[in-house]
Every structure is written in C-alpha cells, then in structure tokens.
Amino acid sequence: MKVLVLGAGQLARMMALAGAPLNIVISAYDVNTDTIVHPLTLQKLGTGLSNAIADAEVITAEFEHIPLPILEQCQQSGKFLPGSEAIQAGGDRRLEKALLARCGVASASYLVINNEADFKQAVSELGSPLIFKSALAGYDGKGQWRLKAPGQADAVWQQMADFLAADAKQAIVAEQFIGFNRELSLVGVRAGSGEVNVYPLTENHHVNGVLSVSLARPVNIMLQQQAEQMFAAIADNLNYVGVLAIEFFEVDGKLLVNEIAPRVHNSGHWTQQGADVCQFANHLRAVTGMPLGNTELLRPTLMINILGEDHVPAAILSIAGLHLHWYGKQKRPGRKMGHINLSADSLAELKARFARLIDLLPEAAFPELEQMLGRVSD
Ligand code: AMP
C-alpha cells in the first residue's frame, strides 16, 4: 500500500518507520519545494503534487499549515484522510473555535480580532489577563501576545496592529487566560467505520510554549471519560479518519480544550514504547482501512524532547527502558531534533530511571526536568 504524506518532517519519518512492517510504503511531499522525497533519507523522488497524488493510494498529512489549493487538490482526489476540513480546522484558530462550539466542547472564552474596535471589545468583554493568538500559522506558542493588565492594552495593541497590517489573511483570536492546574492531551484514532480507540491521557510540561516532557501513566478515570467524550464529539463531527490529538487545560478536575491537532502528535511519541500499538501505526491502519490496534498503556512511559541539540551523552543508552529517536535534522536553536522515551514496569522504577537520566543530561539543554520528576509517583 502506498501512502503519501503532506509534509516531510519527523512525523512522516516515524510513519514510514511504523509503516514498513505493515507493508505500507510512505512518500513525503514537501509543500514548500513541491518535491516528493523519501521520508527517511529526504532523497528527491520526483516533483509535482499531481504526480504525487497519482502515485498514492491514500493521502494524509503530518501538519496543518498547508496552503488551501494543495488541500483542495488532495480532497478532489478522493484519497485524502482525515481530509481538508479537519486539516483546516487544525490550522486556523477561528475554524477550530467554531468547531469546538459546534461540538459543545468547553474551551476558553474568545473573540476574533480583526481591528482595534474588536480588540477593545475583547478587553472589555473578556477582561484580563488575556492571551492573543494568530489565527493562522501559530504553533508551539509562536504568534502569541499576552495582556496581563488593562494598562498594557495600548502597547499590546500596537504590536498586534503591525502584525495584522502585514498580512490581510491573518486575524487574532483573543482568549481568556486560564489558570490551569495541568496541561493534558488525548491522542486517539478513529476508523472509517466510526470505531474509536484512545490512548490514556498524557500529562505535558511545556517550556516557553514548546512541549518538553510528556508522561503517560495510569490515569484518573473521571478525567479520561471527560476527554473521551470530547474526543468522540469532535471526531464524529468531522467524520474523522486517522489519529487526532486534543490538548487540554485541567482546571479543578474539569477539562477545557486548548487546541486540536488533526494528525499524529508530539505528546503521543511515548506510544512507540509505552503502548501496544503506537500512534504512527494506528494512524496508518486507520487511513488504509486496516483494523485499529490496541491503544492500552503497557508500562508507564515518559517522552523527553531533544530541542536544538544534535547529540546527547552516550551513557544514557545504558539506562534500562530508554529508547533514543533522532530525526536526522540539521541542528538549529530550539528545533525539534529527536526525543527520548523512557519506560519502566512501575512508577517507582520509572522515577528512579528518570532521576539517573536527569543526572546525565546537560541542564542547559534540558531545563525544568526536575519539575516533572515529582509527577512520576503514585
Ligand atoms: P498553544 O500554541 O495554543 O498550544 O499555546 C502554547 C502554550 O501557551 C500552551 O501549551 C499553554 O501553556 C499556554 N496557553 C495557551 N493558551 C492559554 C490560555 N488560554 N490560558 C493559559 N495558558 C495558555
């Protein structure tokens, strides 16, 4: 089976690695250069979207910021899953908020800002603190502004006015700032038949808006049920096929959706070692019409992102239950270069292994890991 992935980054790479044992061959389409590449070597295989589509039995995507004409051409082929509507909803915060409202799913109160009058209305209606997010092309905390107190309104508006003036397609979504207890995410998979399998909720720690650590462990059943209901509402509404990730804020036992990602997700990388069937294999199973795989947690597992570094101390490989996943990318500050998965049969053992790992990793490149160490307990 031949699957074309829109995007040629690490998610396409990990789909290729998971697809090989299933006899699924992945090619990746780099939307920026209009080239078809091998997802592991990035060797050029051809050019042109039409050629890429013609050669594929199924088309899917590894990111959501894809130009509309490309999405439309893929949609017209009848091979595209989860399809253009889902990808657009993940890439435009206005569509995403409208989707959540349509599904009756709780999220932070918001208003869309196109001009200064909208901005003033947002500040008076939503109060402060507020967080402002670019409607398009926002990810990992990029394209965001914060208003801590009304006195900062003029200065914050000036920055946003310049941003809006530079791109007529942009808008800004103003959101109430949520004083959350924790950030969690749910990764799940929906088949064409409507069958859904979800992984356990994962607890996530971000540093400067970028995911640093995800922890998968046995979860609070009430929270898991809330998350699963929201997942089903959103996935059913989109008639979704494939892996979908939902990021949440937990506020006193209640979940609010922060955002959705219509694809395999960084907070699901732990499934490569901690779950029976990983998110990459499950996404490919869903989009190619194979039975979904078991999403049960096999053992508590942590995922630690490697950001802006192209090597780690070799000694970490001697820690039992540790698996290193490099993406083969050129080093750049802050860039997602790889990740470490660390598993154990018990939380106590995972904590001991994590403490050894923290001792071996340079703190400058892996800040705030100690904060997550405390979470790895019963
Ligand atoms: P996002 O790109 O929307 O995922 O935002 C990046 C990070 O900013 C999130 O992981 C949160 O830590 C924080 N954040 C985003 N939206 C809010 C909000 N409404 N209230 C509080 N923190 C937020």
mmCIF file of C-alpha atoms and ligand atoms in Angstrom:
data_model
loop_
_atom_site.group_PDB
_atom_site.id
_atom_site.type_symbol
_atom_site.label_atom_id
_atom_site.label_comp_id
_atom_site.label_asym_id
_atom_site.label_seq_id
_atom_site.Cartn_x
_atom_site.Cartn_y
_atom_site.Cartn_z
ATOM 1 C CA MET A 1 0.000 0.000 0.000
ATOM 2 C CA LYS A 2 1.382 3.428 -0.966
ATOM 3 C CA VAL A 3 0.643 6.390 1.304
ATOM 4 C CA LEU A 4 1.582 9.978 0.512
ATOM 5 C CA VAL A 5 2.190 12.254 3.499
ATOM 6 C CA LEU A 6 1.885 16.033 3.066
ATOM 7 C CA GLY A 7 4.963 17.286 4.903
ATOM 8 C CA ALA A 8 8.443 15.797 5.124
ATOM 9 C CA GLY A 9 9.373 16.191 8.775
ATOM 10 C CA GLN A 10 9.834 13.828 11.687
ATOM 11 C CA LEU A 11 6.197 12.756 11.781
ATOM 12 C CA ALA A 12 6.351 11.497 8.184
ATOM 13 C CA ARG A 13 9.645 9.798 9.088
ATOM 14 C CA MET A 14 8.126 7.992 12.068
ATOM 15 C CA MET A 15 5.086 6.993 9.998
ATOM 16 C CA ALA A 16 7.479 5.440 7.478
ATOM 17 C CA LEU A 17 9.266 3.502 10.230
ATOM 18 C CA ALA A 18 5.965 2.229 11.645
ATOM 19 C CA GLY A 19 4.505 1.534 8.212
ATOM 20 C CA ALA A 20 7.293 -0.701 6.903
ATOM 21 C CA PRO A 21 6.278 -3.840 8.895
ATOM 22 C CA LEU A 22 2.706 -3.362 7.655
ATOM 23 C CA ASN A 23 3.936 -3.252 4.044
ATOM 24 C CA ILE A 24 2.962 0.394 3.823
ATOM 25 C CA VAL A 25 5.359 2.487 1.753
ATOM 26 C CA ILE A 26 5.432 6.195 2.572
ATOM 27 C CA SER A 27 6.488 9.010 0.317
ATOM 28 C CA ALA A 28 6.570 12.570 1.623
ATOM 29 C CA TYR A 29 5.532 15.715 -0.233
ATOM 30 C CA ASP A 30 7.427 18.839 0.757
ATOM 31 C CA VAL A 31 4.816 21.572 0.245
ATOM 32 C CA ASN A 32 7.466 24.324 0.287
ATOM 33 C CA THR A 33 9.565 22.953 -2.564
ATOM 34 C CA ASP A 34 6.911 20.970 -4.498
ATOM 35 C CA THR A 35 9.120 17.866 -4.311
ATOM 36 C CA ILE A 36 8.371 14.267 -3.420
ATOM 37 C CA VAL A 37 11.022 12.884 -1.085
ATOM 38 C CA HIS A 38 11.932 9.681 0.725
ATOM 39 C CA PRO A 39 10.749 10.249 4.326
ATOM 40 C CA LEU A 40 13.941 8.862 5.917
ATOM 41 C CA THR A 41 16.733 9.978 3.598
ATOM 42 C CA LEU A 42 14.914 13.040 2.176
ATOM 43 C CA GLN A 43 16.318 11.925 -1.197
ATOM 44 C CA LYS A 44 14.318 13.501 -4.021
ATOM 45 C CA LEU A 45 11.958 11.019 -5.707
ATOM 46 C CA GLY A 46 10.074 13.367 -8.028
ATOM 47 C CA THR A 47 8.288 16.681 -8.352
ATOM 48 C CA GLY A 48 4.741 17.943 -8.599
ATOM 49 C CA LEU A 49 1.663 17.392 -6.483
ATOM 50 C CA SER A 50 -0.303 15.813 -9.358
ATOM 51 C CA ASN A 51 2.372 13.135 -9.778
ATOM 52 C CA ALA A 52 2.481 12.526 -6.042
ATOM 53 C CA ILE A 53 -1.306 12.132 -5.870
ATOM 54 C CA ALA A 54 -1.461 9.854 -8.916
ATOM 55 C CA ASP A 55 1.132 7.526 -7.399
ATOM 56 C CA ALA A 56 -0.586 7.212 -3.989
ATOM 57 C CA GLU A 57 -3.483 5.047 -2.855
ATOM 58 C CA VAL A 58 -4.038 7.158 0.268
ATOM 59 C CA ILE A 59 -3.014 10.723 1.147
ATOM 60 C CA THR A 60 -2.608 12.046 4.667
ATOM 61 C CA ALA A 61 -0.820 14.952 6.399
ATOM 62 C CA GLU A 62 1.747 15.465 9.133
ATOM 63 C CA PHE A 63 0.974 19.166 9.736
ATOM 64 C CA GLU A 64 -1.922 21.567 9.367
ATOM 65 C CA HIS A 65 -0.403 24.726 7.896
ATOM 66 C CA ILE A 66 -0.868 23.667 4.297
ATOM 67 C CA PRO A 67 -1.908 26.085 1.522
ATOM 68 C CA LEU A 68 -5.595 25.750 0.599
ATOM 69 C CA PRO A 69 -5.046 24.933 -3.124
ATOM 70 C CA ILE A 70 -2.953 21.906 -2.090
ATOM 71 C CA LEU A 71 -5.623 20.732 0.352
ATOM 72 C CA GLU A 72 -8.331 21.178 -2.300
ATOM 73 C CA GLN A 73 -6.408 19.208 -4.919
ATOM 74 C CA CYS A 74 -5.854 16.377 -2.444
ATOM 75 C CA GLN A 75 -9.513 16.458 -1.413
ATOM 76 C CA GLN A 76 -10.658 16.207 -5.039
ATOM 77 C CA SER A 77 -8.620 13.032 -5.483
ATOM 78 C CA GLY A 78 -10.967 11.259 -3.052
ATOM 79 C CA LYS A 79 -7.908 9.714 -1.327
ATOM 80 C CA PHE A 80 -7.314 12.298 1.420
ATOM 81 C CA LEU A 81 -7.786 11.355 5.108
ATOM 82 C CA PRO A 82 -8.638 12.887 7.541
ATOM 83 C CA GLY A 83 -9.435 15.368 4.748
ATOM 84 C CA SER A 84 -9.348 19.065 4.076
ATOM 85 C CA GLU A 85 -11.974 20.212 6.617
ATOM 86 C CA ALA A 86 -10.155 18.596 9.549
ATOM 87 C CA ILE A 87 -6.747 19.885 8.467
ATOM 88 C CA GLN A 88 -8.096 23.418 8.012
ATOM 89 C CA ALA A 89 -9.774 23.338 11.431
ATOM 90 C CA GLY A 90 -6.393 22.475 12.960
ATOM 91 C CA GLY A 91 -4.615 25.260 11.044
ATOM 92 C CA ASP A 92 -6.993 28.185 11.609
ATOM 93 C CA ARG A 93 -7.897 29.054 15.197
ATOM 94 C CA ARG A 94 -11.173 30.721 14.051
ATOM 95 C CA LEU A 95 -12.363 27.460 12.463
ATOM 96 C CA GLU A 96 -11.067 25.476 15.433
ATOM 97 C CA LYS A 97 -13.004 27.572 17.971
ATOM 98 C CA ALA A 98 -16.168 27.357 15.818
ATOM 99 C CA LEU A 99 -15.736 23.566 15.634
ATOM 100 C CA LEU A 100 -15.396 23.255 19.415
ATOM 101 C CA ALA A 101 -18.503 25.416 19.943
ATOM 102 C CA ARG A 102 -20.455 23.351 17.369
ATOM 103 C CA CYS A 103 -19.478 20.167 19.207
ATOM 104 C CA GLY A 104 -20.499 21.565 22.591
ATOM 105 C CA VAL A 105 -16.949 21.135 23.877
ATOM 106 C CA ALA A 106 -15.670 23.554 26.553
ATOM 107 C CA SER A 107 -12.743 25.842 25.742
ATOM 108 C CA ALA A 108 -11.509 29.269 26.887
ATOM 109 C CA SER A 109 -13.933 32.121 26.061
ATOM 110 C CA TYR A 110 -12.748 34.015 22.999
ATOM 111 C CA LEU A 111 -13.349 36.738 20.427
ATOM 112 C CA VAL A 112 -11.890 37.140 16.939
ATOM 113 C CA ILE A 113 -9.943 40.371 16.413
ATOM 114 C CA ASN A 114 -9.619 41.999 13.011
ATOM 115 C CA ASN A 115 -9.256 45.663 14.070
ATOM 116 C CA GLU A 116 -8.874 47.988 17.047
ATOM 117 C CA ALA A 117 -12.610 48.038 17.816
ATOM 118 C CA ASP A 118 -12.578 44.227 18.106
ATOM 119 C CA PHE A 119 -9.529 44.479 20.363
ATOM 120 C CA LYS A 120 -11.245 46.967 22.689
ATOM 121 C CA GLN A 121 -14.350 44.797 22.804
ATOM 122 C CA ALA A 122 -12.235 41.740 23.703
ATOM 123 C CA VAL A 123 -10.511 43.579 26.557
ATOM 124 C CA SER A 124 -13.799 44.868 27.962
ATOM 125 C CA GLU A 125 -15.821 41.658 27.489
ATOM 126 C CA LEU A 126 -13.233 39.017 28.336
ATOM 127 C CA GLY A 127 -11.332 41.015 30.973
ATOM 128 C CA SER A 128 -7.683 40.331 31.744
ATOM 129 C CA PRO A 129 -5.358 38.526 31.731
ATOM 130 C CA LEU A 130 -5.766 37.631 28.072
ATOM 131 C CA ILE A 131 -3.759 35.641 25.581
ATOM 132 C CA PHE A 132 -3.867 36.561 21.894
ATOM 133 C CA LYS A 133 -3.036 34.005 19.225
ATOM 134 C CA SER A 134 -2.547 34.472 15.488
ATOM 135 C CA ALA A 135 -5.404 32.729 13.671
ATOM 136 C CA LEU A 136 -3.089 31.203 11.056
ATOM 137 C CA ALA A 137 0.346 29.582 11.210
ATOM 138 C CA GLY A 138 0.514 29.529 15.003
ATOM 139 C CA TYR A 139 2.215 26.651 16.769
ATOM 140 C CA ASP A 140 4.428 25.991 19.802
ATOM 141 C CA GLY A 141 3.480 29.344 21.323
ATOM 142 C CA LYS A 142 4.590 31.293 18.206
ATOM 143 C CA GLY A 143 2.481 34.286 17.131
ATOM 144 C CA GLN A 144 1.190 34.968 20.643
ATOM 145 C CA TRP A 145 0.849 38.057 22.809
ATOM 146 C CA ARG A 146 -0.204 38.388 26.422
ATOM 147 C CA LEU A 147 -2.074 41.143 28.221
ATOM 148 C CA LYS A 148 -1.532 40.853 31.939
ATOM 149 C CA ALA A 149 -3.375 44.035 32.973
ATOM 150 C CA PRO A 150 -5.569 46.601 31.153
ATOM 151 C CA GLY A 151 -2.769 49.214 31.454
ATOM 152 C CA GLN A 152 -0.745 47.301 28.851
ATOM 153 C CA ALA A 153 -3.539 47.440 26.272
ATOM 154 C CA ASP A 154 -2.099 50.215 24.061
ATOM 155 C CA ALA A 155 1.349 48.653 23.846
ATOM 156 C CA VAL A 156 -0.036 45.181 23.122
ATOM 157 C CA TRP A 157 -2.457 46.507 20.514
ATOM 158 C CA GLN A 158 0.362 48.328 18.703
ATOM 159 C CA GLN A 159 2.261 45.043 18.217
ATOM 160 C CA MET A 160 -0.865 43.266 17.051
ATOM 161 C CA ALA A 161 -1.852 46.124 14.708
ATOM 162 C CA ASP A 162 1.535 45.831 12.960
ATOM 163 C CA PHE A 163 1.088 42.073 12.711
ATOM 164 C CA LEU A 164 -2.421 42.360 11.212
ATOM 165 C CA ALA A 165 -1.345 45.085 8.763
ATOM 166 C CA ALA A 166 1.425 42.843 7.401
ATOM 167 C CA ASP A 167 -0.917 40.043 6.258
ATOM 168 C CA ALA A 168 -4.515 40.584 5.100
ATOM 169 C CA LYS A 169 -5.356 36.895 5.627
ATOM 170 C CA GLN A 170 -4.461 36.979 9.317
ATOM 171 C CA ALA A 171 -6.705 37.592 12.296
ATOM 172 C CA ILE A 172 -6.095 37.183 16.007
ATOM 173 C CA VAL A 173 -8.064 35.110 18.464
ATOM 174 C CA ALA A 174 -8.280 36.669 21.944
ATOM 175 C CA GLU A 175 -8.724 34.101 24.699
ATOM 176 C CA GLN A 176 -9.207 34.292 28.421
ATOM 177 C CA PHE A 177 -6.015 33.254 30.192
ATOM 178 C CA ILE A 178 -6.745 30.013 32.033
ATOM 179 C CA GLY A 179 -5.146 29.425 35.423
ATOM 180 C CA PHE A 180 -4.837 25.705 34.815
ATOM 181 C CA ASN A 181 -3.601 23.033 37.242
ATOM 182 C CA ARG A 182 -2.098 20.892 34.492
ATOM 183 C CA GLU A 183 -1.853 20.518 30.732
ATOM 184 C CA LEU A 184 -3.010 17.155 29.392
ATOM 185 C CA SER A 185 -3.571 15.684 25.964
ATOM 186 C CA LEU A 186 -5.514 12.828 24.495
ATOM 187 C CA VAL A 187 -4.365 11.037 21.363
ATOM 188 C CA GLY A 188 -6.864 8.720 19.746
ATOM 189 C CA VAL A 189 -7.671 7.098 16.465
ATOM 190 C CA ARG A 190 -10.951 6.820 14.565
ATOM 191 C CA ALA A 191 -11.598 4.327 11.779
ATOM 192 C CA GLY A 192 -13.769 4.895 8.711
ATOM 193 C CA SER A 193 -16.392 2.691 10.384
ATOM 194 C CA GLY A 194 -16.631 5.170 13.285
ATOM 195 C CA GLU A 195 -14.799 2.869 15.715
ATOM 196 C CA VAL A 196 -12.625 4.828 18.152
ATOM 197 C CA ASN A 197 -9.602 3.755 20.237
ATOM 198 C CA VAL A 198 -7.859 6.214 22.538
ATOM 199 C CA TYR A 199 -4.618 6.186 24.466
ATOM 200 C CA PRO A 200 -4.589 7.234 28.123
ATOM 201 C CA LEU A 201 -4.440 10.975 28.843
ATOM 202 C CA THR A 202 -0.879 12.221 28.865
ATOM 203 C CA GLU A 203 0.406 14.937 31.201
ATOM 204 C CA ASN A 204 2.506 17.530 29.383
ATOM 205 C CA HIS A 205 5.072 20.056 30.554
ATOM 206 C CA HIS A 206 5.903 22.986 28.254
ATOM 207 C CA VAL A 207 8.899 25.315 28.418
ATOM 208 C CA ASN A 208 8.392 28.645 26.620
ATOM 209 C CA GLY A 209 5.298 27.295 24.874
ATOM 210 C CA VAL A 210 7.133 24.231 23.488
ATOM 211 C CA LEU A 211 6.453 20.679 24.699
ATOM 212 C CA SER A 212 9.321 19.452 26.844
ATOM 213 C CA VAL A 213 8.079 16.294 28.608
ATOM 214 C CA SER A 214 5.017 14.024 28.285
ATOM 215 C CA LEU A 215 4.176 11.484 30.952
ATOM 216 C CA ALA A 216 1.872 8.529 30.279
ATOM 217 C CA ARG A 217 0.778 6.661 33.382
ATOM 218 C CA PRO A 218 -2.437 5.085 34.676
ATOM 219 C CA VAL A 219 -4.981 7.913 34.737
ATOM 220 C CA ASN A 220 -7.881 9.320 36.711
ATOM 221 C CA ILE A 221 -10.909 7.604 35.217
ATOM 222 C CA MET A 222 -13.187 10.675 35.541
ATOM 223 C CA LEU A 223 -10.771 12.850 33.572
ATOM 224 C CA GLN A 224 -10.248 10.118 30.997
ATOM 225 C CA GLN A 225 -14.010 9.822 30.474
ATOM 226 C CA GLN A 226 -14.404 13.589 30.002
ATOM 227 C CA ALA A 227 -11.579 13.605 27.485
ATOM 228 C CA GLU A 228 -13.004 10.616 25.610
ATOM 229 C CA GLN A 229 -16.438 12.245 25.347
ATOM 230 C CA MET A 230 -14.881 15.388 23.889
ATOM 231 C CA PHE A 231 -12.769 13.304 21.527
ATOM 232 C CA ALA A 232 -15.830 11.431 20.259
ATOM 233 C CA ALA A 233 -17.828 14.660 19.799
ATOM 234 C CA ILE A 234 -15.082 16.284 17.717
ATOM 235 C CA ALA A 235 -14.041 13.208 15.735
ATOM 236 C CA ASP A 236 -17.639 12.266 14.921
ATOM 237 C CA ASN A 237 -18.497 15.824 13.881
ATOM 238 C CA LEU A 238 -15.612 15.795 11.381
ATOM 239 C CA ASN A 239 -16.312 12.182 10.354
ATOM 240 C CA TYR A 240 -12.635 11.900 11.155
ATOM 241 C CA VAL A 241 -10.395 9.064 9.962
ATOM 242 C CA GLY A 242 -6.902 8.711 11.460
ATOM 243 C CA VAL A 243 -5.132 9.882 14.605
ATOM 244 C CA LEU A 244 -6.412 13.080 16.226
ATOM 245 C CA ALA A 245 -4.807 14.796 19.219
ATOM 246 C CA ILE A 246 -6.576 17.118 21.643
ATOM 247 C CA GLU A 247 -4.719 19.349 24.102
ATOM 248 C CA PHE A 248 -6.484 20.272 27.340
ATOM 249 C CA PHE A 249 -6.156 22.508 30.349
ATOM 250 C CA GLU A 250 -7.258 20.864 33.596
ATOM 251 C CA VAL A 251 -8.936 23.306 35.971
ATOM 252 C CA ASP A 252 -10.039 21.724 39.253
ATOM 253 C CA GLY A 253 -10.966 18.403 37.681
ATOM 254 C CA LYS A 254 -12.638 19.922 34.592
ATOM 255 C CA LEU A 255 -11.126 19.840 31.131
ATOM 256 C CA LEU A 256 -11.102 22.756 28.682
ATOM 257 C CA VAL A 257 -9.816 22.171 25.164
ATOM 258 C CA ASN A 258 -6.798 24.315 24.290
ATOM 259 C CA GLU A 259 -6.354 23.117 20.719
ATOM 260 C CA ILE A 260 -6.661 20.154 18.404
ATOM 261 C CA ALA A 261 -4.081 18.645 16.058
ATOM 262 C CA PRO A 262 -5.540 16.650 13.149
ATOM 263 C CA ARG A 263 -2.543 14.307 12.977
ATOM 264 C CA VAL A 264 -0.101 12.253 14.983
ATOM 265 C CA HIS A 265 1.239 14.417 17.800
ATOM 266 C CA ASN A 266 4.406 15.060 19.784
ATOM 267 C CA SER A 267 2.607 14.191 23.036
ATOM 268 C CA GLY A 268 1.877 10.735 21.549
ATOM 269 C CA HIS A 269 5.504 9.787 20.823
ATOM 270 C CA TRP A 270 5.639 7.802 24.079
ATOM 271 C CA THR A 271 3.307 5.240 22.418
ATOM 272 C CA GLN A 272 6.316 3.895 20.486
ATOM 273 C CA GLN A 273 7.476 2.165 23.677
ATOM 274 C CA GLY A 274 4.628 2.542 26.188
ATOM 275 C CA ALA A 275 1.624 1.298 24.220
ATOM 276 C CA ASP A 276 0.789 -1.921 22.442
ATOM 277 C CA VAL A 277 0.386 -0.271 19.004
ATOM 278 C CA CYS A 278 1.954 3.169 18.519
ATOM 279 C CA GLN A 279 0.157 6.252 17.206
ATOM 280 C CA PHE A 280 2.030 6.121 13.879
ATOM 281 C CA ALA A 281 0.967 2.536 13.138
ATOM 282 C CA ASN A 282 -2.568 3.289 14.276
ATOM 283 C CA HIS A 283 -2.832 6.328 12.017
ATOM 284 C CA LEU A 284 -1.687 4.256 9.049
ATOM 285 C CA ARG A 285 -4.055 1.410 9.974
ATOM 286 C CA ALA A 286 -6.987 3.858 10.068
ATOM 287 C CA VAL A 287 -6.277 5.673 6.803
ATOM 288 C CA THR A 288 -5.577 2.440 4.909
ATOM 289 C CA GLY A 289 -8.700 0.694 6.241
ATOM 290 C CA MET A 290 -6.939 -1.917 8.408
ATOM 291 C CA PRO A 291 -8.340 -2.856 11.851
ATOM 292 C CA LEU A 292 -7.291 -0.421 14.582
ATOM 293 C CA GLY A 293 -4.617 -1.544 17.031
ATOM 294 C CA ASN A 294 -4.796 -1.802 20.817
ATOM 295 C CA THR A 295 -4.121 1.571 22.489
ATOM 296 C CA GLU A 296 -3.651 0.259 26.028
ATOM 297 C CA LEU A 297 -0.799 1.550 28.182
ATOM 298 C CA LEU A 298 1.655 -1.326 28.580
ATOM 299 C CA ARG A 299 4.002 0.411 31.027
ATOM 300 C CA PRO A 300 4.411 3.939 32.419
ATOM 301 C CA THR A 301 6.459 5.934 29.912
ATOM 302 C CA LEU A 302 7.996 9.394 29.665
ATOM 303 C CA MET A 303 8.904 11.256 26.496
ATOM 304 C CA ILE A 304 11.522 13.992 26.603
ATOM 305 C CA ASN A 305 12.023 16.252 23.594
ATOM 306 C CA ILE A 306 15.549 16.968 22.377
ATOM 307 C CA LEU A 307 15.450 20.604 21.282
ATOM 308 C CA GLY A 308 18.262 22.343 19.389
ATOM 309 C CA GLU A 309 20.869 19.625 20.163
ATOM 310 C CA ASP A 310 22.322 17.006 17.848
ATOM 311 C CA HIS A 311 23.927 14.810 20.441
ATOM 312 C CA VAL A 312 23.261 13.552 23.960
ATOM 313 C CA PRO A 313 25.669 11.739 26.317
ATOM 314 C CA ALA A 314 26.033 8.155 25.028
ATOM 315 C CA ALA A 315 25.849 6.888 28.633
ATOM 316 C CA ILE A 316 22.090 7.479 28.699
ATOM 317 C CA LEU A 317 21.713 4.464 26.395
ATOM 318 C CA SER A 318 22.799 2.208 29.241
ATOM 319 C CA ILE A 319 19.655 3.092 31.233
ATOM 320 C CA ALA A 320 17.203 0.199 31.002
ATOM 321 C CA GLY A 321 13.945 1.081 29.251
ATOM 322 C CA LEU A 322 15.470 4.029 27.389
ATOM 323 C CA HIS A 323 14.997 4.483 23.644
ATOM 324 C CA LEU A 324 16.507 7.259 21.578
ATOM 325 C CA HIS A 325 14.757 8.569 18.452
ATOM 326 C CA TRP A 326 16.716 11.009 16.265
ATOM 327 C CA TYR A 327 15.036 12.773 13.359
ATOM 328 C CA GLY A 328 18.160 13.234 11.179
ATOM 329 C CA LYS A 329 17.710 17.015 11.009
ATOM 330 C CA GLN A 330 20.237 19.859 10.780
ATOM 331 C CA LYS A 331 20.801 21.479 14.165
ATOM 332 C CA ARG A 332 19.084 24.849 14.767
ATOM 333 C CA PRO A 333 18.345 26.629 18.060
ATOM 334 C CA GLY A 334 15.130 25.292 19.585
ATOM 335 C CA ARG A 335 14.463 22.882 16.704
ATOM 336 C CA LYS A 336 12.846 19.519 17.484
ATOM 337 C CA MET A 337 15.805 17.213 16.780
ATOM 338 C CA GLY A 338 14.703 13.980 18.425
ATOM 339 C CA HIS A 339 13.182 12.537 21.570
ATOM 340 C CA ILE A 340 13.926 10.092 24.354
ATOM 341 C CA ASN A 341 11.351 7.559 25.516
ATOM 342 C CA LEU A 342 11.856 6.102 28.972
ATOM 343 C CA SER A 343 9.715 3.232 30.294
ATOM 344 C CA ALA A 344 9.575 1.018 33.357
ATOM 345 C CA ASP A 345 7.222 -1.575 34.793
ATOM 346 C CA SER A 346 6.314 0.587 37.800
ATOM 347 C CA LEU A 347 6.141 4.314 38.547
ATOM 348 C CA ALA A 348 8.758 3.890 41.282
ATOM 349 C CA GLU A 349 11.189 2.316 38.813
ATOM 350 C CA LEU A 350 10.392 4.968 36.182
ATOM 351 C CA LYS A 351 11.141 7.677 38.723
ATOM 352 C CA ALA A 352 14.499 6.085 39.605
ATOM 353 C CA ARG A 353 15.433 5.791 35.914
ATOM 354 C CA PHE A 354 14.318 9.373 35.237
ATOM 355 C CA ALA A 355 16.475 10.654 38.123
ATOM 356 C CA ARG A 356 19.513 8.860 36.570
ATOM 357 C CA LEU A 357 18.710 10.341 33.183
ATOM 358 C CA ILE A 358 18.391 13.871 34.599
ATOM 359 C CA ASP A 359 21.853 13.486 36.179
ATOM 360 C CA LEU A 360 23.347 12.590 32.807
ATOM 361 C CA LEU A 361 21.645 15.235 30.650
ATOM 362 C CA PRO A 362 23.064 18.791 30.486
ATOM 363 C CA GLU A 363 20.631 21.054 32.336
ATOM 364 C CA ALA A 364 21.032 23.993 29.949
ATOM 365 C CA ALA A 365 19.678 21.909 27.065
ATOM 366 C CA PHE A 366 17.085 20.075 29.177
ATOM 367 C CA PRO A 367 15.656 22.651 31.590
ATOM 368 C CA GLU A 368 12.919 22.017 34.153
ATOM 369 C CA LEU A 369 13.096 18.183 34.009
ATOM 370 C CA GLU A 370 13.217 18.126 37.817
ATOM 371 C CA GLN A 371 9.711 19.621 37.843
ATOM 372 C CA MET A 372 8.352 16.538 36.098
ATOM 373 C CA LEU A 373 10.274 14.140 38.333
ATOM 374 C CA GLY A 374 7.866 14.914 41.181
ATOM 375 C CA ARG A 375 4.896 13.955 38.987
ATOM 376 C CA VAL A 376 6.192 10.428 38.464
ATOM 377 C CA SER A 377 4.738 8.923 41.616
ATOM 378 C CA ASP A 378 1.596 7.170 42.765
HETATM 379 P P1 AMP B 1 -0.784 26.919 22.067
HETATM 380 O O1 AMP B 1 0.129 27.253 20.935
HETATM 381 O O2 AMP B 1 -2.163 27.454 21.893
HETATM 382 O O3 AMP B 1 -0.773 25.458 22.418
HETATM 383 O O4 AMP B 1 -0.172 27.660 23.346
HETATM 384 C C1 AMP B 1 1.128 27.333 23.835
HETATM 385 C C2 AMP B 1 1.115 27.294 25.348
HETATM 386 O O5 AMP B 1 0.668 28.546 25.875
HETATM 387 C C3 AMP B 1 0.139 26.275 25.924
HETATM 388 O O6 AMP B 1 0.713 24.987 25.976
HETATM 389 C C4 AMP B 1 -0.103 26.854 27.309
HETATM 390 O O7 AMP B 1 0.969 26.560 28.181
HETATM 391 C C5 AMP B 1 -0.134 28.354 27.043
HETATM 392 N N1 AMP B 1 -1.520 28.813 26.776
HETATM 393 C C6 AMP B 1 -2.159 28.811 25.585
HETATM 394 N N2 AMP B 1 -3.428 29.273 25.685
HETATM 395 C C7 AMP B 1 -3.615 29.566 27.001
HETATM 396 C C8 AMP B 1 -4.717 30.067 27.758
HETATM 397 N N3 AMP B 1 -5.907 30.408 27.187
HETATM 398 N N4 AMP B 1 -4.527 30.222 29.079
HETATM 399 C C9 AMP B 1 -3.356 29.906 29.681
HETATM 400 N N5 AMP B 1 -2.276 29.439 29.016
HETATM 401 C C10 AMP B 1 -2.383 29.261 27.696
#
